[in-house]
Tab-separated table of C-alpha atoms and ligand atoms in Angstrom:
chain	number	residue	atom	x	y	z
A	14	MET	CA	-26.801	24.214	-18.580
A	15	GLU	CA	-28.760	24.081	-21.774
A	16	ALA	CA	-29.053	20.303	-21.805
A	17	GLU	CA	-30.423	20.313	-18.302
A	18	VAL	CA	-33.121	22.860	-19.132
A	19	GLU	CA	-34.081	20.744	-22.115
A	20	LEU	CA	-34.315	17.694	-19.897
A	21	GLN	CA	-36.474	19.424	-17.363
A	22	GLN	CA	-38.804	20.481	-20.133
A	23	LEU	CA	-38.945	16.959	-21.494
A	24	GLU	CA	-39.698	15.605	-18.062
A	25	LYS	CA	-42.504	18.103	-17.556
A	26	GLU	CA	-43.873	17.123	-20.920
A	27	MET	CA	-43.692	13.442	-19.954
A	28	VAL	CA	-45.549	14.116	-16.711
A	29	ARG	CA	-48.294	15.799	-18.709
A	30	LEU	CA	-48.503	13.005	-21.306
A	31	GLY	CA	-48.403	10.358	-18.586
A	32	LYS	CA	-51.302	11.937	-16.775
A	33	THR	CA	-53.283	12.178	-20.010
A	34	LEU	CA	-52.620	8.514	-20.760
A	35	VAL	CA	-53.811	7.481	-17.289
A	36	VAL	CA	-56.998	9.509	-17.675
A	37	HIS	CA	-57.736	8.063	-21.134
A	38	LEU	CA	-57.081	4.530	-19.917
A	39	PHE	CA	-59.471	5.141	-17.054
A	40	VAL	CA	-62.165	6.335	-19.450
A	41	LEU	CA	-61.602	3.342	-21.742
A	42	LEU	CA	-61.840	0.775	-18.962
A	43	LYS	CA	-64.892	2.440	-17.454
A	44	THR	CA	-66.575	2.512	-20.859
A	45	ALA	CA	-65.720	-1.152	-21.401
A	46	GLN	CA	-67.531	-1.953	-18.166
A	47	ASN	CA	-70.770	-0.580	-19.614
A	48	TYR	CA	-70.624	-1.528	-23.293
A	49	ASN	CA	-69.827	-4.669	-25.246
A	50	GLU	CA	-66.716	-5.077	-27.308
A	51	GLY	CA	-66.936	-3.233	-30.624
A	52	HIS	CA	-69.517	-0.680	-29.412
A	53	GLY	CA	-69.219	2.801	-30.935
A	54	ALA	CA	-68.807	4.403	-27.511
A	55	LEU	CA	-65.319	2.940	-27.320
A	56	ARG	CA	-64.061	4.583	-30.461
A	57	SER	CA	-63.189	7.893	-28.912
A	58	PRO	CA	-61.316	6.588	-25.810
A	59	VAL	CA	-59.334	4.190	-28.022
A	60	GLY	CA	-58.479	7.026	-30.408
A	61	ASN	CA	-57.393	9.259	-27.537
A	62	ILE	CA	-55.071	6.586	-26.171
A	63	LEU	CA	-53.515	6.015	-29.582
A	64	GLY	CA	-52.969	9.761	-29.878
A	65	VAL	CA	-51.067	10.054	-26.585
A	66	ILE	CA	-49.014	6.936	-27.283
A	67	GLY	CA	-48.047	8.424	-30.639
A	68	GLU	CA	-46.966	11.663	-28.990
A	69	ILE	CA	-44.842	9.785	-26.461
A	70	HIS	CA	-43.150	7.678	-29.125
A	71	ARG	CA	-42.446	10.745	-31.234
A	72	ARG	CA	-40.330	11.992	-28.346
A	73	ASN	CA	-38.485	8.671	-28.352
A	74	GLU	CA	-39.790	7.871	-24.902
A	75	GLU	CA	-41.190	4.688	-23.425
A	76	SER	CA	-44.951	4.320	-23.607
A	77	SER	CA	-45.590	2.390	-20.459
A	78	ILE	CA	-47.624	2.923	-17.342
A	79	ARG	CA	-46.108	1.279	-14.304
A	80	ALA	CA	-47.213	0.978	-10.692
A	81	GLN	CA	-44.500	0.933	-8.088
A	82	GLY	CA	-44.147	1.894	-4.458
A	83	GLY	CA	-47.588	3.443	-4.356
A	84	HIS	CA	-46.986	5.641	-7.402
A	85	LEU	CA	-47.693	5.544	-11.094
A	86	PHE	CA	-44.902	6.108	-13.601
A	87	LEU	CA	-44.701	6.826	-17.287
A	88	GLY	CA	-41.542	4.881	-18.124
A	89	GLU	CA	-39.097	6.161	-15.529
A	90	VAL	CA	-40.939	9.395	-14.811
A	91	ARG	CA	-43.043	9.530	-11.687
A	92	LEU	CA	-46.485	10.998	-12.271
A	93	LYS	CA	-48.190	13.340	-9.855
A	94	PRO	CA	-51.958	13.399	-9.930
A	95	ASP	CA	-53.526	16.840	-9.613
A	96	SER	CA	-57.032	17.354	-8.314
A	97	SER	CA	-58.567	16.712	-11.753
A	98	ALA	CA	-57.008	13.255	-12.043
A	99	VAL	CA	-57.140	11.776	-8.554
A	100	ASP	CA	-59.918	9.315	-9.387
A	101	PRO	CA	-58.319	7.977	-12.570
A	102	PHE	CA	-54.975	7.580	-10.761
A	103	LEU	CA	-56.500	5.680	-7.855
A	104	PHE	CA	-58.582	3.567	-10.200
A	105	ILE	CA	-55.662	2.572	-12.461
A	106	PHE	CA	-53.295	1.942	-9.577
A	107	ASP	CA	-55.791	-0.208	-7.764
A	108	LEU	CA	-56.715	-2.059	-10.951
A	109	LEU	CA	-53.089	-2.888	-11.802
A	110	LYS	CA	-52.471	-4.133	-8.310
A	111	ARG	CA	-55.565	-6.324	-8.248
A	112	TYR	CA	-54.552	-7.984	-11.511
A	113	GLY	CA	-50.958	-8.408	-10.358
A	114	ILE	CA	-49.781	-6.131	-13.181
A	115	GLY	CA	-46.756	-3.947	-12.466
A	116	GLY	CA	-46.744	-2.233	-15.839
A	117	ILE	CA	-48.373	-2.056	-19.253
A	118	GLN	CA	-46.242	-1.205	-22.224
A	119	PHE	CA	-47.501	-0.080	-25.628
A	120	ALA	CA	-45.235	-0.727	-28.608
A	121	VAL	CA	-45.029	1.661	-31.560
A	122	THR	CA	-46.920	-0.901	-33.622
A	123	VAL	CA	-50.003	-0.945	-31.385
A	124	THR	CA	-53.349	-0.876	-33.249
A	125	PRO	CA	-56.798	0.425	-32.202
A	126	GLN	CA	-58.085	-3.163	-32.269
A	127	GLU	CA	-55.434	-4.256	-29.800
A	128	ILE	CA	-56.263	-1.446	-27.396
A	129	MET	CA	-59.937	-2.338	-27.640
A	130	ARG	CA	-59.297	-6.052	-27.051
A	131	PHE	CA	-56.992	-5.235	-24.175
A	132	ALA	CA	-59.832	-3.462	-22.331
A	133	TYR	CA	-61.868	-6.657	-22.513
A	134	VAL	CA	-59.030	-8.922	-21.399
A	135	LEU	CA	-59.304	-7.316	-18.000
A	136	LYS	CA	-63.068	-7.678	-18.089
A	137	GLU	CA	-62.759	-11.410	-18.717
A	138	VAL	CA	-60.460	-12.109	-15.809
A	139	GLU	CA	-61.800	-12.153	-12.276
A	140	PRO	CA	-59.286	-10.122	-10.232
A	141	LEU	CA	-57.997	-11.439	-6.911
A	142	PRO	CA	-57.938	-13.538	-4.745
A	143	TYR	CA	-54.442	-14.608	-5.704
A	144	PRO	CA	-52.602	-12.090	-7.915
A	145	PRO	CA	-49.950	-14.423	-9.466
A	146	ASP	CA	-52.760	-16.611	-10.887
A	147	VAL	CA	-54.674	-13.613	-12.089
A	148	TYR	CA	-51.588	-12.206	-13.761
A	149	ILE	CA	-50.937	-15.489	-15.569
A	150	GLN	CA	-54.540	-15.460	-16.838
A	151	VAL	CA	-54.032	-11.917	-18.130
A	152	ILE	CA	-50.922	-12.779	-20.129
A	153	GLY	CA	-52.583	-15.953	-21.385
A	154	LEU	CA	-55.518	-13.934	-22.714
A	155	LEU	CA	-53.256	-11.288	-24.281
A	156	HIS	CA	-51.603	-14.087	-26.175
A	157	ASN	CA	-54.855	-15.820	-27.165
A	158	LYS	CA	-56.352	-12.603	-28.446
A	159	GLY	CA	-53.300	-11.943	-30.596
A	160	ILE	CA	-52.386	-8.755	-28.722
A	161	THR	CA	-48.690	-8.550	-29.474
A	162	SER	CA	-48.031	-4.817	-29.190
A	163	ILE	CA	-49.183	-4.491	-25.588
A	164	SER	CA	-47.045	-6.229	-23.003
A	165	THR	CA	-47.181	-6.404	-19.240
A	166	GLU	CA	-44.816	-7.011	-16.368
A	167	PRO	CA	-45.756	-8.513	-12.999
A	168	PHE	CA	-46.446	-6.354	-9.976
A	169	VAL	CA	-43.640	-6.343	-7.427
A	170	GLU	CA	-44.361	-5.146	-3.898
A	171	GLU	CA	-41.916	-2.576	-2.613
A	172	GLY	CA	-38.858	-4.266	-1.120
A	173	GLU	CA	-39.781	-7.625	-2.580
A	174	ALA	CA	-37.064	-9.413	-4.513
A	175	GLU	CA	-37.454	-10.507	-8.113
A	176	PRO	CA	-38.953	-13.984	-7.974
A	177	SER	CA	-36.233	-15.441	-10.188
A	178	ASP	CA	-33.420	-14.054	-8.034
A	179	ASP	CA	-34.660	-15.608	-4.901
A	180	GLU	CA	-34.138	-19.316	-5.150
A	181	ALA	CA	-33.173	-20.429	-1.696
A	182	GLY	CA	-30.506	-23.074	-1.333
A	183	GLU	CA	-29.066	-22.379	-4.749
A	184	ASP	CA	-25.389	-23.178	-5.229
A	185	PRO	CA	-23.536	-19.886	-4.560
A	186	LYS	CA	-21.393	-20.328	-7.677
A	187	ALA	CA	-24.385	-20.921	-9.900
A	188	LYS	CA	-26.047	-17.924	-8.320
A	189	ALA	CA	-23.015	-15.710	-8.981
A	190	LYS	CA	-22.961	-16.854	-12.581
A	191	LYS	CA	-26.654	-16.104	-12.989
A	192	ILE	CA	-26.174	-12.613	-11.580
A	193	TYR	CA	-23.219	-12.060	-13.900
A	194	LEU	CA	-25.198	-13.103	-16.961
A	195	HIS	CA	-28.267	-11.071	-15.941
A	196	THR	CA	-26.001	-8.059	-15.671
A	197	VAL	CA	-24.517	-8.692	-19.115
A	198	VAL	CA	-28.042	-8.822	-20.545
A	199	ALA	CA	-29.098	-5.643	-18.717
A	200	VAL	CA	-26.075	-3.669	-19.867
A	201	SER	CA	-26.379	-4.922	-23.439
A	202	GLU	CA	-30.000	-3.767	-23.605
A	203	VAL	CA	-29.108	-0.305	-22.366
A	204	MET	CA	-26.121	-0.014	-24.717
A	205	ASP	CA	-28.176	-1.186	-27.692
A	206	ASN	CA	-30.824	1.406	-26.905
A	207	ALA	CA	-28.109	4.030	-26.554
A	208	LYS	CA	-26.857	3.109	-30.021
A	209	MET	CA	-30.276	3.662	-31.496
A	210	GLY	CA	-30.650	6.950	-29.669
A	211	GLN	CA	-33.537	5.628	-27.609
A	212	THR	CA	-34.376	6.419	-24.040
A	213	LEU	CA	-32.193	4.585	-21.584
A	214	ARG	CA	-34.127	2.486	-19.154
A	215	LEU	CA	-32.113	1.630	-16.125
A	216	ARG	CA	-34.729	-0.281	-14.182
A	217	LYS	CA	-33.184	-3.685	-14.856
A	218	SER	CA	-29.626	-2.426	-14.427
A	219	LYS	CA	-30.479	-0.916	-11.073
A	220	ARG	CA	-31.888	-4.224	-9.941
A	221	VAL	CA	-28.916	-6.297	-11.103
A	222	VAL	CA	-26.433	-3.940	-9.473
A	223	GLN	CA	-28.312	-4.249	-6.169
A	224	THR	CA	-28.209	-8.046	-6.425
A	225	MET	CA	-24.560	-7.902	-7.328
A	226	ILE	CA	-23.746	-5.864	-4.221
A	227	ASP	CA	-25.579	-8.371	-2.029
A	228	GLN	CA	-23.690	-11.212	-3.663
A	229	LEU	CA	-20.394	-9.378	-3.319
A	230	LEU	CA	-20.961	-8.892	0.374
A	231	ALA	CA	-21.905	-12.554	0.776
A	232	ALA	CA	-19.371	-14.364	-1.404
A	233	GLU	CA	-17.009	-12.031	-3.194
A	234	SER	CA	-14.606	-14.518	-4.753
A	235	ASN	CA	-17.356	-16.119	-6.825
A	236	LEU	CA	-18.045	-12.843	-8.584
A	237	LEU	CA	-14.394	-11.844	-8.930
A	238	GLY	CA	-13.680	-15.203	-10.577
A	239	LEU	CA	-16.304	-14.490	-13.201
A	240	THR	CA	-14.450	-11.367	-14.322
A	241	THR	CA	-12.051	-13.753	-16.083
A	242	ILE	CA	-14.792	-14.596	-18.597
A	243	ARG	CA	-13.743	-13.251	-21.958
A	244	SER	CA	-16.119	-12.826	-24.792
A	245	HIS	CA	-14.690	-11.669	-28.063
A	246	ASP	CA	-18.040	-10.801	-29.599
A	247	GLU	CA	-19.546	-9.149	-26.613
A	248	TYR	CA	-16.404	-7.516	-25.361
A	249	THR	CA	-17.947	-4.185	-24.371
A	250	TYR	CA	-20.753	-5.798	-22.374
A	251	HIS	CA	-18.485	-8.172	-20.475
A	252	HIS	CA	-15.938	-5.439	-19.959
A	253	SER	CA	-18.646	-3.193	-18.492
A	254	VAL	CA	-19.791	-5.868	-16.073
A	255	ASN	CA	-16.197	-6.706	-15.076
A	256	VAL	CA	-15.408	-3.052	-14.396
A	257	CYS	CA	-18.572	-2.857	-12.315
A	258	ILE	CA	-17.548	-5.891	-10.216
A	259	LEU	CA	-13.923	-4.816	-9.754
A	260	SER	CA	-14.961	-1.270	-8.808
A	261	LEU	CA	-17.509	-2.588	-6.319
A	262	ALA	CA	-14.918	-4.886	-4.730
A	263	MET	CA	-12.686	-1.842	-4.187
A	264	GLY	CA	-15.533	0.340	-2.946
A	265	GLN	CA	-16.481	-2.305	-0.442
A	266	ARG	CA	-12.948	-2.380	0.968
A	267	ILE	CA	-12.859	1.392	1.276
A	268	GLY	CA	-15.983	1.083	3.392
A	269	PHE	CA	-18.583	2.573	1.072
A	270	SER	CA	-22.178	2.420	2.254
A	271	LYS	CA	-24.600	0.303	0.236
A	272	ALA	CA	-26.060	3.432	-1.332
A	273	ARG	CA	-22.629	4.673	-2.390
A	274	LEU	CA	-21.733	1.206	-3.693
A	275	PHE	CA	-24.872	1.293	-5.777
A	276	GLU	CA	-23.808	4.560	-7.408
A	277	LEU	CA	-20.324	3.185	-8.007
A	278	GLY	CA	-21.750	0.008	-9.558
A	279	ILE	CA	-23.930	1.989	-11.963
A	280	ALA	CA	-20.973	4.242	-12.849
A	281	GLY	CA	-18.775	1.191	-13.491
A	282	LEU	CA	-21.453	-0.510	-15.549
A	283	PHE	CA	-21.957	2.513	-17.792
A	284	HIS	CA	-18.486	4.051	-17.851
A	285	ASP	CA	-18.136	3.178	-21.543
A	286	ILE	CA	-21.675	4.012	-22.612
A	287	GLY	CA	-20.223	6.748	-24.838
A	288	LYS	CA	-18.846	3.979	-27.050
A	289	ALA	CA	-22.401	3.594	-28.333
A	290	GLU	CA	-21.715	6.707	-30.405
A	291	ILE	CA	-18.530	5.384	-31.979
A	292	PRO	CA	-19.052	3.650	-35.336
A	293	GLU	CA	-18.719	-0.133	-35.162
A	294	GLU	CA	-16.189	-0.090	-38.012
A	295	ILE	CA	-13.804	1.818	-35.796
A	296	LEU	CA	-14.472	-0.131	-32.613
A	297	ASN	CA	-14.060	-3.477	-34.368
A	298	LYS	CA	-11.166	-2.473	-36.581
A	299	PRO	CA	-8.688	-5.347	-36.792
A	300	THR	CA	-5.693	-3.083	-37.405
A	301	GLU	CA	-4.163	-0.064	-35.674
A	302	PHE	CA	-6.274	3.084	-35.446
A	303	SER	CA	-5.338	6.056	-37.587
A	304	PRO	CA	-4.801	9.376	-35.742
A	305	GLU	CA	-8.295	10.468	-36.847
A	306	GLU	CA	-9.822	7.276	-35.509
A	307	TRP	CA	-8.014	7.697	-32.222
A	308	GLU	CA	-9.498	11.117	-31.958
A	309	VAL	CA	-12.994	9.693	-32.296
A	310	VAL	CA	-12.276	6.913	-29.785
A	311	HIS	CA	-10.912	9.459	-27.319
A	312	ARG	CA	-14.220	11.242	-27.333
A	313	HIS	CA	-16.181	8.369	-25.784
A	314	PRO	CA	-15.967	9.715	-22.195
A	315	THR	CA	-17.472	12.989	-23.384
A	316	PHE	CA	-20.129	11.179	-25.425
A	317	GLY	CA	-20.815	9.143	-22.307
A	318	VAL	CA	-21.589	12.220	-20.233
A	319	ARG	CA	-24.060	13.305	-22.858
A	320	LYS	CA	-25.805	9.933	-22.752
A	321	LEU	CA	-25.807	9.840	-18.974
A	322	MET	CA	-27.052	13.402	-18.674
A	323	LYS	CA	-30.144	12.335	-20.539
A	324	LEU	CA	-31.003	10.415	-17.428
A	325	LYS	CA	-30.290	13.226	-15.060
A	326	GLY	CA	-33.252	14.781	-13.396
A	327	LEU	CA	-34.973	11.440	-13.705
A	328	ASP	CA	-34.051	10.682	-10.147
A	329	ILE	CA	-31.448	8.048	-10.921
A	330	LEU	CA	-28.113	9.654	-11.439
A	331	THR	CA	-25.850	11.709	-9.282
A	332	SER	CA	-22.960	13.883	-10.355
A	333	ARG	CA	-20.625	11.260	-8.897
A	334	ILE	CA	-21.754	8.744	-11.503
A	335	VAL	CA	-21.398	11.152	-14.397
A	336	THR	CA	-18.004	12.436	-13.239
A	337	GLY	CA	-16.717	8.916	-12.632
A	338	ALA	CA	-17.550	7.917	-16.197
A	339	TYR	CA	-16.084	11.119	-17.618
A	340	GLU	CA	-12.754	10.673	-15.845
A	341	HIS	CA	-12.065	6.995	-16.446
A	342	HIS	CA	-9.286	7.589	-19.003
A	343	MET	CA	-7.865	10.789	-17.553
A	344	ASN	CA	-5.254	9.228	-15.228
A	345	CYS	CA	-4.376	10.775	-11.866
A	346	ASP	CA	-1.499	12.735	-13.405
A	347	LEU	CA	-3.860	13.921	-16.165
A	348	SER	CA	-1.698	12.207	-18.770
A	349	GLY	CA	-4.753	10.537	-20.332
A	350	TYR	CA	-7.837	11.931	-22.025
A	351	PRO	CA	-9.995	14.017	-22.315
A	352	LYS	CA	-7.547	16.850	-21.709
A	353	TYR	CA	-9.172	19.162	-19.230
A	354	PRO	CA	-7.604	21.523	-16.689
A	355	TYR	CA	-8.432	19.505	-13.592
A	356	ARG	CA	-6.918	19.560	-10.182
A	357	ARG	CA	-7.770	16.122	-9.002
A	358	LEU	CA	-9.825	13.191	-10.194
A	359	SER	CA	-12.857	12.250	-8.162
A	360	LEU	CA	-12.750	9.122	-6.030
A	361	PHE	CA	-15.125	7.350	-8.429
A	362	GLY	CA	-12.911	8.365	-11.363
A	363	ARG	CA	-9.815	6.996	-9.659
A	364	ILE	CA	-11.481	3.699	-8.743
A	365	ILE	CA	-13.061	3.096	-12.134
A	366	SER	CA	-9.880	3.917	-14.040
A	367	ILE	CA	-8.024	1.176	-12.159
A	368	ALA	CA	-10.774	-1.396	-12.712
A	369	ASP	CA	-11.070	-0.325	-16.350
A	370	CYS	CA	-7.377	-0.503	-17.147
A	371	TYR	CA	-6.932	-3.874	-15.466
A	372	ASP	CA	-9.816	-5.480	-17.322
A	373	ALA	CA	-8.818	-3.909	-20.645
A	374	LEU	CA	-5.206	-5.099	-20.312
A	375	THR	CA	-6.227	-8.651	-19.498
A	376	SER	CA	-8.780	-8.806	-22.334
A	377	SER	CA	-7.769	-9.738	-25.803
A	378	ARG	CA	-10.181	-7.540	-27.647
A	379	VAL	CA	-8.834	-4.106	-26.911
A	380	TYR	CA	-6.993	-2.750	-29.925
A	381	ASN	CA	-6.340	-6.348	-30.913
A	382	ARG	CA	-3.173	-6.947	-29.090
A	383	VAL	CA	-2.183	-9.991	-27.107
A	384	PRO	CA	-3.712	-9.785	-23.633
A	385	PHE	CA	-1.522	-9.482	-20.562
A	386	PRO	CA	-1.657	-12.381	-18.100
A	387	PRO	CA	-3.253	-11.053	-14.873
A	388	ASP	CA	-0.043	-10.750	-12.861
A	389	LYS	CA	1.736	-8.925	-15.708
A	390	ALA	CA	-1.165	-6.497	-16.022
A	391	LEU	CA	-0.978	-5.836	-12.312
A	392	ARG	CA	2.788	-5.304	-12.517
A	393	PHE	CA	2.324	-2.853	-15.393
A	394	MET	CA	-0.165	-0.876	-13.323
A	395	LEU	CA	1.843	-1.013	-10.088
A	396	ASP	CA	4.743	0.534	-12.017
A	397	ARG	CA	2.413	3.474	-12.612
A	398	ALA	CA	1.062	3.710	-9.062
A	399	GLY	CA	1.480	7.274	-7.877
A	400	THR	CA	1.453	8.652	-11.421
A	401	ALA	CA	-1.328	7.344	-13.640
A	402	TYR	CA	-3.040	5.463	-10.820
A	403	ASP	CA	-3.736	6.463	-7.269
A	404	ALA	CA	-1.089	4.717	-5.164
A	405	LEU	CA	-3.343	4.032	-2.209
A	406	LEU	CA	-6.160	2.719	-4.358
A	407	MET	CA	-3.709	0.434	-6.158
A	408	LYS	CA	-3.011	-1.124	-2.759
A	409	VAL	CA	-6.717	-1.571	-2.242
A	410	PHE	CA	-6.940	-3.139	-5.671
A	411	VAL	CA	-4.140	-5.604	-4.943
A	412	ASN	CA	-5.991	-6.411	-1.768
A	413	CYS	CA	-9.026	-7.316	-3.894
A	414	ILE	CA	-7.405	-9.429	-6.545
A	415	GLY	CA	-4.157	-10.508	-4.844
A	416	ILE	CA	-0.654	-10.268	-6.253
A	417	PHE	CA	-1.467	-13.420	-8.135
A	418	PRO	CA	-4.853	-12.266	-9.352
A	419	ILE	CA	-7.743	-14.674	-9.709
A	420	GLY	CA	-7.377	-16.394	-13.058
A	421	THR	CA	-3.561	-16.426	-13.027
A	422	LEU	CA	-2.006	-19.629	-14.372
A	423	VAL	CA	0.811	-20.707	-12.073
A	424	ARG	CA	3.478	-23.384	-11.795
A	425	LEU	CA	3.844	-24.722	-8.268
A	426	SER	CA	6.916	-25.952	-6.420
A	427	SER	CA	5.330	-29.416	-6.724
A	428	ASN	CA	5.638	-28.961	-10.526
A	429	GLN	CA	1.879	-29.050	-10.987
A	430	LEU	CA	0.040	-26.315	-12.890
A	431	GLY	CA	-2.816	-24.484	-11.258
A	432	VAL	CA	-5.198	-21.570	-11.709
A	433	VAL	CA	-5.607	-19.055	-8.890
A	434	VAL	CA	-9.212	-19.160	-7.707
A	435	GLY	CA	-9.114	-17.144	-4.479
A	436	ASN	CA	-6.979	-14.897	-2.381
A	437	SER	CA	-6.127	-14.572	1.234
A	438	GLY	CA	-7.499	-11.455	2.890
A	439	ASP	CA	-4.307	-11.264	4.927
A	440	PRO	CA	-1.684	-8.977	3.274
A	441	ASP	CA	1.123	-11.143	4.690
A	442	ARG	CA	-0.193	-14.102	2.732
A	443	TRP	CA	-0.951	-12.458	-0.586
A	444	ASP	CA	1.659	-14.653	-2.224
A	445	ARG	CA	-0.183	-17.751	-1.037
A	446	PRO	CA	-3.565	-17.835	-2.802
A	447	THR	CA	-5.989	-20.713	-3.227
A	448	VAL	CA	-5.263	-22.660	-6.401
A	449	ARG	CA	-7.152	-25.197	-8.456
A	450	ILE	CA	-4.760	-27.877	-9.660
A	451	ILE	CA	-5.195	-28.488	-13.370
A	452	SER	CA	-2.239	-30.702	-14.267
A	453	THR	CA	-0.319	-33.560	-12.691
A	454	ILE	CA	3.416	-33.485	-12.045
A	455	LYS	CA	3.833	-35.248	-15.399
A	456	GLY	CA	1.888	-32.488	-17.130
A	457	GLU	CA	-1.285	-34.479	-17.765
A	458	GLU	CA	-4.533	-32.597	-17.455
A	459	THR	CA	-6.428	-33.324	-14.278
A	460	ASP	CA	-8.906	-31.847	-11.871
A	461	GLY	CA	-6.785	-32.059	-8.778
A	462	GLY	CA	-9.146	-30.073	-6.582
A	463	VAL	CA	-8.497	-26.802	-4.818
A	464	ILE	CA	-5.565	-26.343	-2.483
A	465	ASP	CA	-4.858	-23.471	-0.120
A	466	LEU	CA	-1.219	-22.462	-0.432
A	467	GLY	CA	-1.602	-20.687	2.893
A	468	SER	CA	-1.274	-24.038	4.637
A	469	GLY	CA	1.368	-26.611	3.726
A	470	ASP	CA	4.633	-25.906	1.972
A	471	ILE	CA	3.766	-25.840	-1.712
A	472	SER	CA	4.399	-22.401	-3.204
A	473	ILE	CA	4.212	-20.624	-6.543
A	474	THR	CA	7.428	-20.754	-8.548
A	475	GLN	CA	6.330	-19.124	-11.775
A	476	THR	CA	3.372	-17.460	-13.458
A	477	LEU	CA	2.560	-18.544	-16.988
A	478	ASP	CA	0.687	-17.058	-19.887
A	479	PRO	CA	-2.579	-19.028	-20.259
A	480	TYR	CA	-2.835	-18.021	-23.902
A	481	ARG	CA	0.426	-19.738	-24.717
A	482	TYR	CA	-0.943	-22.859	-23.136
A	483	ARG	CA	-4.264	-22.355	-24.936
A	484	LEU	CA	-6.098	-22.380	-21.655
A	485	ASP	CA	-9.225	-20.487	-20.757
A	486	PRO	CA	-8.961	-19.706	-17.042
A	487	SER	CA	-12.622	-18.707	-16.824
A	488	LEU	CA	-13.606	-22.353	-17.377
A	489	TYR	CA	-12.405	-23.044	-13.853
A	490	PHE	CA	-14.988	-20.671	-12.451
A	491	LEU	CA	-18.026	-21.792	-14.366
B	516	FE2	FE1	-13.363	3.721	-21.843
B	517	FE2	FE1	-13.634	0.799	-20.377
């Protein structure tokens, strides 16, 4: 494939530029050890660094040197030292580690003065004995010296969790919410970069998906509840995260390994990345699309492949991820789009299309129609099980969200109103979920606590449309 050849060339080019940047940095820091700030001997190393950074930015790539797992990277590309650059590689790696720096990033706006000052920041700080302190001194000095176009990130040992994600004893609900919001931020950054045609950096997304899988395995209902959050302004981001969570919940029930779940999570998170290429005026149009506009919208799975392929070869993506995103609107009976002579959708494609359709139907944003209440959306989809949606996977999906999905507003036989907050894992009790009581028998608002309909004789008599009652079910999960 032509695109793939192009990518391989770009990657080779990045490896070369990365190596050059490491060597020039090495020369600069060595020179700074022997001369005072402002000395003429520094002019040439500073100029060389600026030159490489410029070349990298011209290719729309990330100008950052990172140390991770014993290797140096330029952005996402792993660098391989050849015999001529072993010393500089070892020196830079060791230096970063001793200062607790995991990466140095140069912005497009970086000036020669900043590069010069940066070399002396490291000279001013005594490295070791305790890297977190050293790192804090480094960022303090960067700030004091007015170096705004060079930023750093802390060094993370292989296998070590992000410090902020590791607060022991944290309330599981609060933790789930934090993970959800981190994921929204990660996906919004990637989508915004995709819009501007910049390189997609998946580092953060990879991390949040890993955390999400751990959380899902530990306390699934907390995350599933959060998929009821609706944001009108940030629809695409929330939708992406919801599709990721719902897909993962299905993958987990099918028995996917952690590694496979990770791929599925990334595919779910970026299934709509092709929307970055659709003009905002169309996406946000308050009225019906014209046939021409539909045609553009229908191209987003194909656009998505193009965006995702940009990452291929960079050791992140598998064909499963790309195919899953491509197929998410195709439908099992191939009644959807893009039209392509297929025999059968991939497993990822079938999972993501169910998660995608469910979240889109229950959201208000899509094509500006009134959203379906969760149980109605499920009914709509179950009517299409075996045609548009894989029948077996629909069963798995019902098993995840219940026949009264989380977020459903229900009237109980006791005449109280409640919101479904959890489901029984037992198929025989799917009609008896856990419900948070939100109104008294007289219809007054109340927080009546959570009751398990699986025990006792209260049952659901009716499902109601929360929008008619002007209720936001997600509030009961926050
Ligand atoms: Fe889509
Ligand atoms: Fe979607």
